[in-house]
Amino acid sequence: MRVLGIETSCDETGIAIYDEANGLLANQLYSQVKLHADYGGVVPELASRDHVRKTVPLIQAALKEAGLQAQDIDAVAYTAGPGLVGALLVGATIGRSLAFAWDVPAIPVHHMEGHLLAPMLEDNPPAFPFVALLVSGGHTQLISVTGIGEYTLMGESVDDAAGEAFDKTAKLLGLDYPGGPMLSKMAQQGVEKRFVFPRPMTDRPGLDFSFSGLKTFAANTIRENSEDPQTRADIARAFEDAVVDTLAIKCKRALEQTGFKRLVIAGGVSANRTLRSKMAEVMKARGGEVFYARPEFCTDNGAMIAYAGLVRLKGGSRAALSVTVRPRWPLAELPGLE
């Protein structure tokens, strides 16, 4: 069974073909980073228009890469939410139309379930149950996962997501958009503990996060100190260490509450090297395991949508003929599999 996956939730156009027997057959990705860089962030209307231009050519490229024709596709999966409504509508409309034209099922996929299941694309996929940390530019959530669609939200950010805080702090440091990866690279040159930032909401019970105050602390530190490159690197190091430590502390609490031995970290920020190293230490000390997707599958991509689409297809999911997207869509609302 082969599924074509379409991802257009924000500023990446991702197309992939996943085969149940042979794995990933094609993976095409176009990033809009250069398009939005001049504006310092994603411009929704420009994102939607670029998806219109890129989606069909990338589908054609994916079919060519896989050596397949339209009649070889058994279902079309597309991101139906959450995300930018205009961007979602592009992928959903194209995906639903192709499924109708090819007379195959259309599968609406939850973007965050795609991220959560991305580690399943690897050679050593995690078994259920596990704690999942979904950490990206739009989300920071801790979820208890006992099966497909069996998701219990344990904690989430009450303001900025971790990835959003990375990008905003990078901008304060004078880095170009998207600044999160550039801040992490700068932090590698920083001196540890020259600056010490707070670990927000770790001095109280609970699993929620808050990163807006940390961003403000960074802004004040930048304003009060010299602008030489080493100082900026030291501030970047302090900020990254604070975010990573905060995530680690909350993950440990979630693991203690559930008693689970497996931790999955997914979403764009899961590619961060410091975070990966820290979580490896945490899980080794606990006698558990940590799982990630490869870096190219941490950010938005079509492969995770194709895989999640296959899982949902086998569980009986089908889209109606109408095109429906959900810019806001709580993960906990997804049904489990029969």
Tab-separated table of C-alpha atoms in Angstrom, residues 7 9 78-84 88 92 107-114 134 138-139 141 143 149 151 153 156 305 308 312 317-319 324-335:
chain	number	residue	atom	x	y	z
A	7	GLU	CA	2.532	18.927	3.918
A	9	SER	CA	0.913	23.801	7.084
A	78	TYR	CA	-2.592	15.809	3.495
A	79	THR	CA	-2.094	18.019	6.519
A	80	ALA	CA	-5.526	19.250	7.609
A	81	GLY	CA	-4.319	21.205	10.661
A	82	PRO	CA	-3.159	22.821	12.784
A	83	GLY	CA	-1.386	25.549	10.842
A	84	LEU	CA	-1.949	28.643	8.706
A	88	LEU	CA	-3.509	24.315	4.820
A	92	ALA	CA	-5.926	19.998	1.368
A	107	ILE	CA	-6.717	11.004	4.492
A	108	PRO	CA	-6.682	14.211	6.601
A	109	VAL	CA	-3.641	14.168	8.902
A	110	HIS	CA	-3.010	16.070	12.126
A	111	HIS	CA	0.279	17.930	11.741
A	112	MET	CA	1.445	17.226	15.298
A	113	GLU	CA	0.579	13.533	15.042
A	114	GLY	CA	2.832	13.526	11.992
A	134	LEU	CA	6.622	17.913	20.941
A	138	GLY	CA	4.451	26.659	17.412
A	139	HIS	CA	4.162	24.000	20.103
A	141	GLN	CA	3.794	19.933	24.748
A	143	ILE	CA	2.058	14.004	25.991
A	149	GLY	CA	-4.716	8.302	18.929
A	151	TYR	CA	-2.826	10.877	23.636
A	153	LEU	CA	-1.828	16.134	27.291
A	156	GLU	CA	2.178	22.709	27.444
A	305	ILE	CA	2.409	13.000	6.730
A	308	ALA	CA	0.747	9.071	9.542
A	312	ARG	CA	-4.813	6.345	9.754
A	317	SER	CA	-9.890	7.084	8.314
A	318	ARG	CA	-11.368	8.710	5.213
A	319	ALA	CA	-12.093	12.333	4.307
A	324	THR	CA	-12.048	20.913	5.583
A	325	VAL	CA	-9.049	22.251	7.502
A	326	ARG	CA	-8.591	23.121	11.167
A	327	PRO	CA	-6.076	25.895	11.940
A	328	ARG	CA	-6.518	25.015	15.631
A	329	TRP	CA	-6.877	21.331	16.395
A	330	PRO	CA	-6.065	19.838	19.810
A	331	LEU	CA	-4.143	16.593	19.470
A	332	ALA	CA	-6.221	14.999	22.217
A	333	GLU	CA	-9.294	15.178	19.963
A	334	LEU	CA	-7.908	12.537	17.598
A	335	PRO	CA	-9.645	9.167	17.839
